[in-house]
GROMACS .gro file of C-alpha atoms in nm:
model
  301
    1UNK     CA    1  -0.060   0.773  -0.674
    2UNK     CA    2   0.255   0.773  -0.467
    3UNK     CA    3   0.512   0.501  -0.413
    4UNK     CA    4   0.785   0.549  -0.156
    5UNK     CA    5   1.125   0.415  -0.251
    6UNK     CA    6   1.336   0.364   0.059
    7UNK     CA    7   1.681   0.210   0.075
    8UNK     CA    8   2.017   0.219   0.248
    9UNK     CA    9   2.207   0.213  -0.081
   10UNK     CA   10   2.190   0.375  -0.428
   11UNK     CA   11   2.008   0.075  -0.578
   12UNK     CA   12   1.680   0.261  -0.621
   13UNK     CA   13   1.859   0.541  -0.803
   14UNK     CA   14   1.957   0.289  -1.069
   15UNK     CA   15   1.601   0.158  -1.091
   16UNK     CA   16   1.457   0.511  -1.111
   17UNK     CA   17   1.691   0.597  -1.398
   18UNK     CA   18   1.605   0.273  -1.579
   19UNK     CA   19   1.226   0.293  -1.555
   20UNK     CA   20   1.167   0.669  -1.581
   21UNK     CA   21   1.321   0.966  -1.761
   22UNK     CA   22   1.446   1.099  -1.428
   23UNK     CA   23   1.821   1.118  -1.371
   24UNK     CA   24   1.900   1.008  -1.017
   25UNK     CA   25   2.263   0.992  -0.918
   26UNK     CA   26   2.394   0.638  -0.865
   27UNK     CA   27   2.741   0.515  -0.778
   28UNK     CA   28   2.916   0.209  -0.636
   29UNK     CA   29   2.908   0.355  -0.286
   30UNK     CA   30   2.614   0.398  -0.050
   31UNK     CA   31   2.406   0.710   0.024
   32UNK     CA   32   2.449   0.883  -0.313
   33UNK     CA   33   2.093   1.018  -0.285
   34UNK     CA   34   2.089   1.318  -0.050
   35UNK     CA   35   1.748   1.468  -0.132
   36UNK     CA   36   1.409   1.338  -0.244
   37UNK     CA   37   1.412   1.283  -0.622
   38UNK     CA   38   1.069   1.230  -0.782
   39UNK     CA   39   1.004   1.034  -1.098
   40UNK     CA   40   0.698   0.918  -1.289
   41UNK     CA   41   0.655   0.579  -1.452
   42UNK     CA   42   0.375   0.510  -1.700
   43UNK     CA   43   0.212   0.170  -1.663
   44UNK     CA   44  -0.130   0.047  -1.782
   45UNK     CA   45  -0.222   0.405  -1.868
   46UNK     CA   46  -0.149   0.529  -1.516
   47UNK     CA   47   0.120   0.772  -1.404
   48UNK     CA   48   0.278   0.627  -1.090
   49UNK     CA   49   0.493   0.865  -0.890
   50UNK     CA   50   0.816   0.722  -0.753
   51UNK     CA   51   1.021   0.896  -0.486
   52UNK     CA   52   1.389   0.814  -0.454
   53UNK     CA   53   1.469   0.897  -0.092
   54UNK     CA   54   1.795   0.924   0.102
   55UNK     CA   55   1.902   0.603   0.271
   56UNK     CA   56   1.779   0.520   0.620
   57UNK     CA   57   2.051   0.447   0.874
   58UNK     CA   58   2.037   0.303   1.224
   59UNK     CA   59   1.893   0.564   1.457
   60UNK     CA   60   1.698   0.739   1.180
   61UNK     CA   61   1.386   0.744   1.395
   62UNK     CA   62   1.576   0.958   1.647
   63UNK     CA   63   1.682   1.202   1.374
   64UNK     CA   64   2.015   1.064   1.254
   65UNK     CA   65   2.096   1.122   0.889
   66UNK     CA   66   1.783   1.335   0.835
   67UNK     CA   67   1.591   1.018   0.917
   68UNK     CA   68   1.285   1.194   1.056
   69UNK     CA   69   1.226   1.384   0.730
   70UNK     CA   70   1.265   1.064   0.527
   71UNK     CA   71   1.029   0.866   0.750
   72UNK     CA   72   0.775   1.150   0.747
   73UNK     CA   73   0.742   1.101   0.370
   74UNK     CA   74   0.697   0.728   0.427
   75UNK     CA   75   0.383   0.792   0.635
   76UNK     CA   76   0.214   0.961   0.336
   77UNK     CA   77   0.293   0.690   0.081
   78UNK     CA   78   0.047   0.443  -0.070
   79UNK     CA   79   0.309   0.168  -0.081
   80UNK     CA   80   0.652   0.134   0.078
   81UNK     CA   81   0.909  -0.035  -0.141
   82UNK     CA   82   1.228  -0.151   0.027
   83UNK     CA   83   1.518  -0.190  -0.211
   84UNK     CA   84   1.755  -0.443  -0.055
   85UNK     CA   85   2.095  -0.573  -0.159
   86UNK     CA   86   2.060  -0.949  -0.210
   87UNK     CA   87   2.431  -0.998  -0.135
   88UNK     CA   88   2.401  -0.859   0.220
   89UNK     CA   89   2.156  -1.106   0.373
   90UNK     CA   90   1.876  -0.980   0.597
   91UNK     CA   91   2.070  -0.704   0.778
   92UNK     CA   92   1.925  -0.419   0.571
   93UNK     CA   93   1.570  -0.549   0.593
   94UNK     CA   94   1.583  -0.584   0.972
   95UNK     CA   95   1.730  -0.234   1.009
   96UNK     CA   96   1.461  -0.070   0.793
   97UNK     CA   97   1.176  -0.261   0.957
   98UNK     CA   98   1.304  -0.164   1.303
   99UNK     CA   99   1.328   0.206   1.220
  100UNK     CA  100   0.983   0.222   1.055
  101UNK     CA  101   0.826   0.018   1.335
  102UNK     CA  102   0.964   0.255   1.599
  103UNK     CA  103   0.782   0.553   1.444
  104UNK     CA  104   0.447   0.376   1.416
  105UNK     CA  105   0.458   0.246   1.057
  106UNK     CA  106   0.317  -0.106   1.044
  107UNK     CA  107   0.411  -0.295   0.729
  108UNK     CA  108   0.184  -0.558   0.570
  109UNK     CA  109  -0.043  -0.563   0.873
  110UNK     CA  110  -0.405  -0.464   0.904
  111UNK     CA  111  -0.544  -0.240   1.174
  112UNK     CA  112  -0.644  -0.436   1.488
  113UNK     CA  113  -1.019  -0.493   1.513
  114UNK     CA  114  -1.057  -0.336   1.855
  115UNK     CA  115  -1.317  -0.077   1.956
  116UNK     CA  116  -1.175   0.175   2.203
  117UNK     CA  117  -1.340   0.493   2.333
  118UNK     CA  118  -1.231   0.696   2.638
  119UNK     CA  119  -1.511   0.818   2.868
  120UNK     CA  120  -1.545   1.087   3.133
  121UNK     CA  121  -1.662   0.843   3.397
  122UNK     CA  122  -1.800   0.500   3.472
  123UNK     CA  123  -1.475   0.306   3.493
  124UNK     CA  124  -1.369   0.038   3.245
  125UNK     CA  125  -1.624  -0.141   3.025
  126UNK     CA  126  -1.446  -0.451   2.893
  127UNK     CA  127  -1.598  -0.701   2.645
  128UNK     CA  128  -1.495  -0.938   2.368
  129UNK     CA  129  -1.674  -1.123   2.088
  130UNK     CA  130  -1.405  -1.396   2.065
  131UNK     CA  131  -1.205  -1.596   2.322
  132UNK     CA  132  -0.893  -1.400   2.422
  133UNK     CA  133  -0.563  -1.579   2.489
  134UNK     CA  134  -0.325  -1.280   2.503
  135UNK     CA  135  -0.513  -0.989   2.664
  136UNK     CA  136  -0.696  -1.036   2.992
  137UNK     CA  137  -0.914  -0.770   3.154
  138UNK     CA  138  -0.651  -0.708   3.422
  139UNK     CA  139  -0.377  -0.661   3.159
  140UNK     CA  140  -0.597  -0.421   2.961
  141UNK     CA  141  -0.661  -0.224   3.279
  142UNK     CA  142  -0.289  -0.205   3.360
  143UNK     CA  143  -0.208  -0.084   3.008
  144UNK     CA  144  -0.477   0.185   3.026
  145UNK     CA  145  -0.347   0.301   3.366
  146UNK     CA  146   0.001   0.343   3.214
  147UNK     CA  147  -0.157   0.591   2.972
  148UNK     CA  148  -0.351   0.764   3.254
  149UNK     CA  149  -0.683   0.633   3.120
  150UNK     CA  150  -0.924   0.515   3.390
  151UNK     CA  151  -1.260   0.534   3.211
  152UNK     CA  152  -1.310   0.373   2.873
  153UNK     CA  153  -1.507   0.129   2.658
  154UNK     CA  154  -1.303  -0.160   2.514
  155UNK     CA  155  -1.437  -0.427   2.280
  156UNK     CA  156  -1.209  -0.692   2.131
  157UNK     CA  157  -1.342  -0.834   1.804
  158UNK     CA  158  -1.034  -1.055   1.752
  159UNK     CA  159  -0.764  -1.223   1.962
  160UNK     CA  160  -0.519  -0.931   1.962
  161UNK     CA  161  -0.182  -0.891   2.133
  162UNK     CA  162  -0.102  -0.629   2.399
  163UNK     CA  163   0.114  -0.441   2.145
  164UNK     CA  164  -0.180  -0.420   1.905
  165UNK     CA  165  -0.400  -0.288   2.183
  166UNK     CA  166  -0.138  -0.022   2.261
  167UNK     CA  167  -0.136   0.078   1.894
  168UNK     CA  168  -0.512   0.135   1.913
  169UNK     CA  169  -0.475   0.348   2.227
  170UNK     CA  170  -0.200   0.564   2.079
  171UNK     CA  171  -0.401   0.605   1.760
  172UNK     CA  172  -0.130   0.745   1.531
  173UNK     CA  173  -0.018   0.419   1.372
  174UNK     CA  174  -0.008   0.388   0.994
  175UNK     CA  175  -0.082   0.054   0.827
  176UNK     CA  176   0.045   0.018   0.471
  177UNK     CA  177   0.157  -0.247   0.224
  178UNK     CA  178   0.529  -0.302   0.173
  179UNK     CA  179   0.709  -0.474  -0.114
  180UNK     CA  180   1.059  -0.606  -0.048
  181UNK     CA  181   1.272  -0.586  -0.364
  182UNK     CA  182   1.604  -0.775  -0.367
  183UNK     CA  183   1.848  -0.635  -0.623
  184UNK     CA  184   2.178  -0.784  -0.751
  185UNK     CA  185   2.038  -1.137  -0.768
  186UNK     CA  186   2.284  -1.205  -1.053
  187UNK     CA  187   2.561  -1.205  -0.789
  188UNK     CA  188   2.422  -1.479  -0.562
  189UNK     CA  189   2.353  -1.851  -0.598
  190UNK     CA  190   2.036  -1.981  -0.759
  191UNK     CA  191   1.941  -2.145  -0.428
  192UNK     CA  192   1.958  -1.808  -0.252
  193UNK     CA  193   1.756  -1.644  -0.530
  194UNK     CA  194   1.489  -1.912  -0.489
  195UNK     CA  195   1.480  -1.859  -0.111
  196UNK     CA  196   1.439  -1.482  -0.144
  197UNK     CA  197   1.179  -1.510  -0.421
  198UNK     CA  198   0.959  -1.734  -0.205
  199UNK     CA  199   0.958  -1.498   0.093
  200UNK     CA  200   0.624  -1.321   0.149
  201UNK     CA  201   0.582  -0.984  -0.025
  202UNK     CA  202   0.917  -1.018  -0.203
  203UNK     CA  203   1.042  -0.973  -0.560
  204UNK     CA  204   1.393  -1.047  -0.690
  205UNK     CA  205   1.545  -0.831  -0.965
  206UNK     CA  206   1.874  -0.723  -1.118
  207UNK     CA  207   1.897  -0.363  -1.235
  208UNK     CA  208   2.242  -0.429  -1.383
  209UNK     CA  209   2.113  -0.705  -1.610
  210UNK     CA  210   1.754  -0.569  -1.632
  211UNK     CA  211   1.607  -0.893  -1.498
  212UNK     CA  212   1.247  -0.927  -1.375
  213UNK     CA  213   1.166  -0.555  -1.391
  214UNK     CA  214   0.838  -0.618  -1.576
  215UNK     CA  215   0.723  -0.855  -1.303
  216UNK     CA  216   0.812  -0.592  -1.041
  217UNK     CA  217   0.584  -0.342  -1.213
  218UNK     CA  218   0.301  -0.599  -1.232
  219UNK     CA  219   0.336  -0.670  -0.861
  220UNK     CA  220   0.350  -0.300  -0.780
  221UNK     CA  221   0.026  -0.248  -0.972
  222UNK     CA  222  -0.142  -0.515  -0.758
  223UNK     CA  223  -0.013  -0.358  -0.436
  224UNK     CA  224  -0.151  -0.020  -0.540
  225UNK     CA  225  -0.491  -0.188  -0.595
  226UNK     CA  226  -0.554  -0.003  -0.921
  227UNK     CA  227  -0.783  -0.097  -1.209
  228UNK     CA  228  -0.830   0.033  -1.564
  229UNK     CA  229  -1.181   0.109  -1.687
  230UNK     CA  230  -1.257   0.192  -2.051
  231UNK     CA  231  -1.549   0.401  -2.171
  232UNK     CA  232  -1.768   0.343  -2.474
  233UNK     CA  233  -2.006   0.572  -2.661
  234UNK     CA  234  -2.327   0.437  -2.811
  235UNK     CA  235  -2.268   0.284  -3.155
  236UNK     CA  236  -1.888   0.325  -3.129
  237UNK     CA  237  -1.597   0.102  -3.032
  238UNK     CA  238  -1.449   0.130  -2.681
  239UNK     CA  239  -1.169   0.380  -2.633
  240UNK     CA  240  -0.879   0.157  -2.526
  241UNK     CA  241  -0.627   0.441  -2.556
  242UNK     CA  242  -0.764   0.646  -2.269
  243UNK     CA  243  -0.832   0.440  -1.957
  244UNK     CA  244  -0.987   0.571  -1.637
  245UNK     CA  245  -0.767   0.468  -1.343
  246UNK     CA  246  -0.962   0.380  -1.028
  247UNK     CA  247  -0.905   0.203  -0.699
  248UNK     CA  248  -1.014  -0.159  -0.669
  249UNK     CA  249  -1.371  -0.171  -0.539
  250UNK     CA  250  -1.484   0.139  -0.731
  251UNK     CA  251  -1.851   0.146  -0.828
  252UNK     CA  252  -2.027   0.282  -1.135
  253UNK     CA  253  -2.106   0.594  -0.930
  254UNK     CA  254  -1.734   0.653  -0.871
  255UNK     CA  255  -1.674   0.624  -1.245
  256UNK     CA  256  -1.948   0.880  -1.311
  257UNK     CA  257  -1.789   1.125  -1.068
  258UNK     CA  258  -1.449   1.074  -1.232
  259UNK     CA  259  -1.590   1.148  -1.580
  260UNK     CA  260  -1.796   1.452  -1.474
  261UNK     CA  261  -1.933   1.572  -1.142
  262UNK     CA  262  -2.289   1.609  -1.275
  263UNK     CA  263  -2.306   1.274  -1.455
  264UNK     CA  264  -2.431   1.078  -1.154
  265UNK     CA  265  -2.735   1.304  -1.117
  266UNK     CA  266  -2.824   1.248  -1.484
  267UNK     CA  267  -2.757   0.872  -1.468
  268UNK     CA  268  -3.028   0.633  -1.595
  269UNK     CA  269  -2.835   0.305  -1.628
  270UNK     CA  270  -2.505   0.171  -1.758
  271UNK     CA  271  -2.406  -0.115  -1.986
  272UNK     CA  272  -2.093  -0.300  -1.873
  273UNK     CA  273  -1.877  -0.552  -2.054
  274UNK     CA  274  -1.613  -0.745  -1.861
  275UNK     CA  275  -1.538  -0.978  -1.572
  276UNK     CA  276  -1.763  -0.792  -1.326
  277UNK     CA  277  -2.075  -0.899  -1.516
  278UNK     CA  278  -2.262  -1.230  -1.552
  279UNK     CA  279  -2.311  -1.166  -1.924
  280UNK     CA  280  -2.199  -0.895  -2.167
  281UNK     CA  281  -2.333  -0.639  -2.188
  282UNK     CA  282  -2.514  -0.628  -1.856
  283UNK     CA  283  -2.742  -0.342  -1.754
  284UNK     CA  284  -2.634  -0.217  -1.411
  285UNK     CA  285  -2.700   0.061  -1.161
  286UNK     CA  286  -2.478   0.303  -0.969
  287UNK     CA  287  -2.383   0.048  -0.702
  288UNK     CA  288  -2.233  -0.207  -0.943
  289UNK     CA  289  -1.865  -0.277  -0.859
  290UNK     CA  290  -1.627  -0.248  -1.154
  291UNK     CA  291  -1.328  -0.474  -1.221
  292UNK     CA  292  -1.001  -0.439  -1.411
  293UNK     CA  293  -1.040  -0.372  -1.787
  294UNK     CA  294  -1.419  -0.347  -1.777
  295UNK     CA  295  -1.588  -0.142  -2.051
  296UNK     CA  296  -1.873   0.090  -1.953
  297UNK     CA  297  -2.134   0.279  -2.153
  298UNK     CA  298  -2.338   0.527  -1.948
  299UNK     CA  299  -2.692   0.613  -2.052
  300UNK     CA  300  -2.831   0.941  -1.924
  301UNK     CA  301  -3.193   1.031  -1.848
   0.00000   0.00000   0.00000
């Protein structure tokens, strides 16, 4: 589990030192972090890796300030966390979004539902399952010609923009969740704190006064889409001290593979207690979808 920490100031260094045992240099001036500093935070039985990265400056996408190396790490992260200074308005946020956008990182957006396949011949096959208001067949053809593509199948399953269609053609775009974290909220007015807190995908904190850090971790857990699953042996109490950490949407079969690679082949049925069941315990098969804090007892053949 990897979380990218990206900022233009040493604010994340302070957070990393507060929440983990890692010492990351922090000072009152910007760009104190010059290399990638990893840290691990334990939460809900999971070890979440945090990376404190050097600050991103304007022009980072073109290589300024080792920006390409920093952004390359961002493309491999599960979640991007932007640490922003609440006293500096939206300047930092706009700068970071612009630099990440220019290298194909799309924040808090899902992949466009467009089918695209180049062909060796036959011209352009253009169809849509919904009414299109932004991309006409002529515009699609012009865009494809710009990329020297003259034969292709295109099927729009949603009313997408030309930019989204270009993203599909290029094919190297990365879509990932992003959490905007505003630090130093103890230095601004309560009205400004309320405005920032109500922005989408945003959390307000103060590392100096240790305010709202627990809520930040709760939100981060949700963004990582993780769940805890507890195991139970027959005739014994569940083991709540050793949780199995899975992705949301994991099935009983995934749990079996996590416990032991041969368990699924020996599986007979499972008893599950928790919110994923209609009653507790419920007898389920391999395809049953588990939920957070479910308890499972696996019965072998």
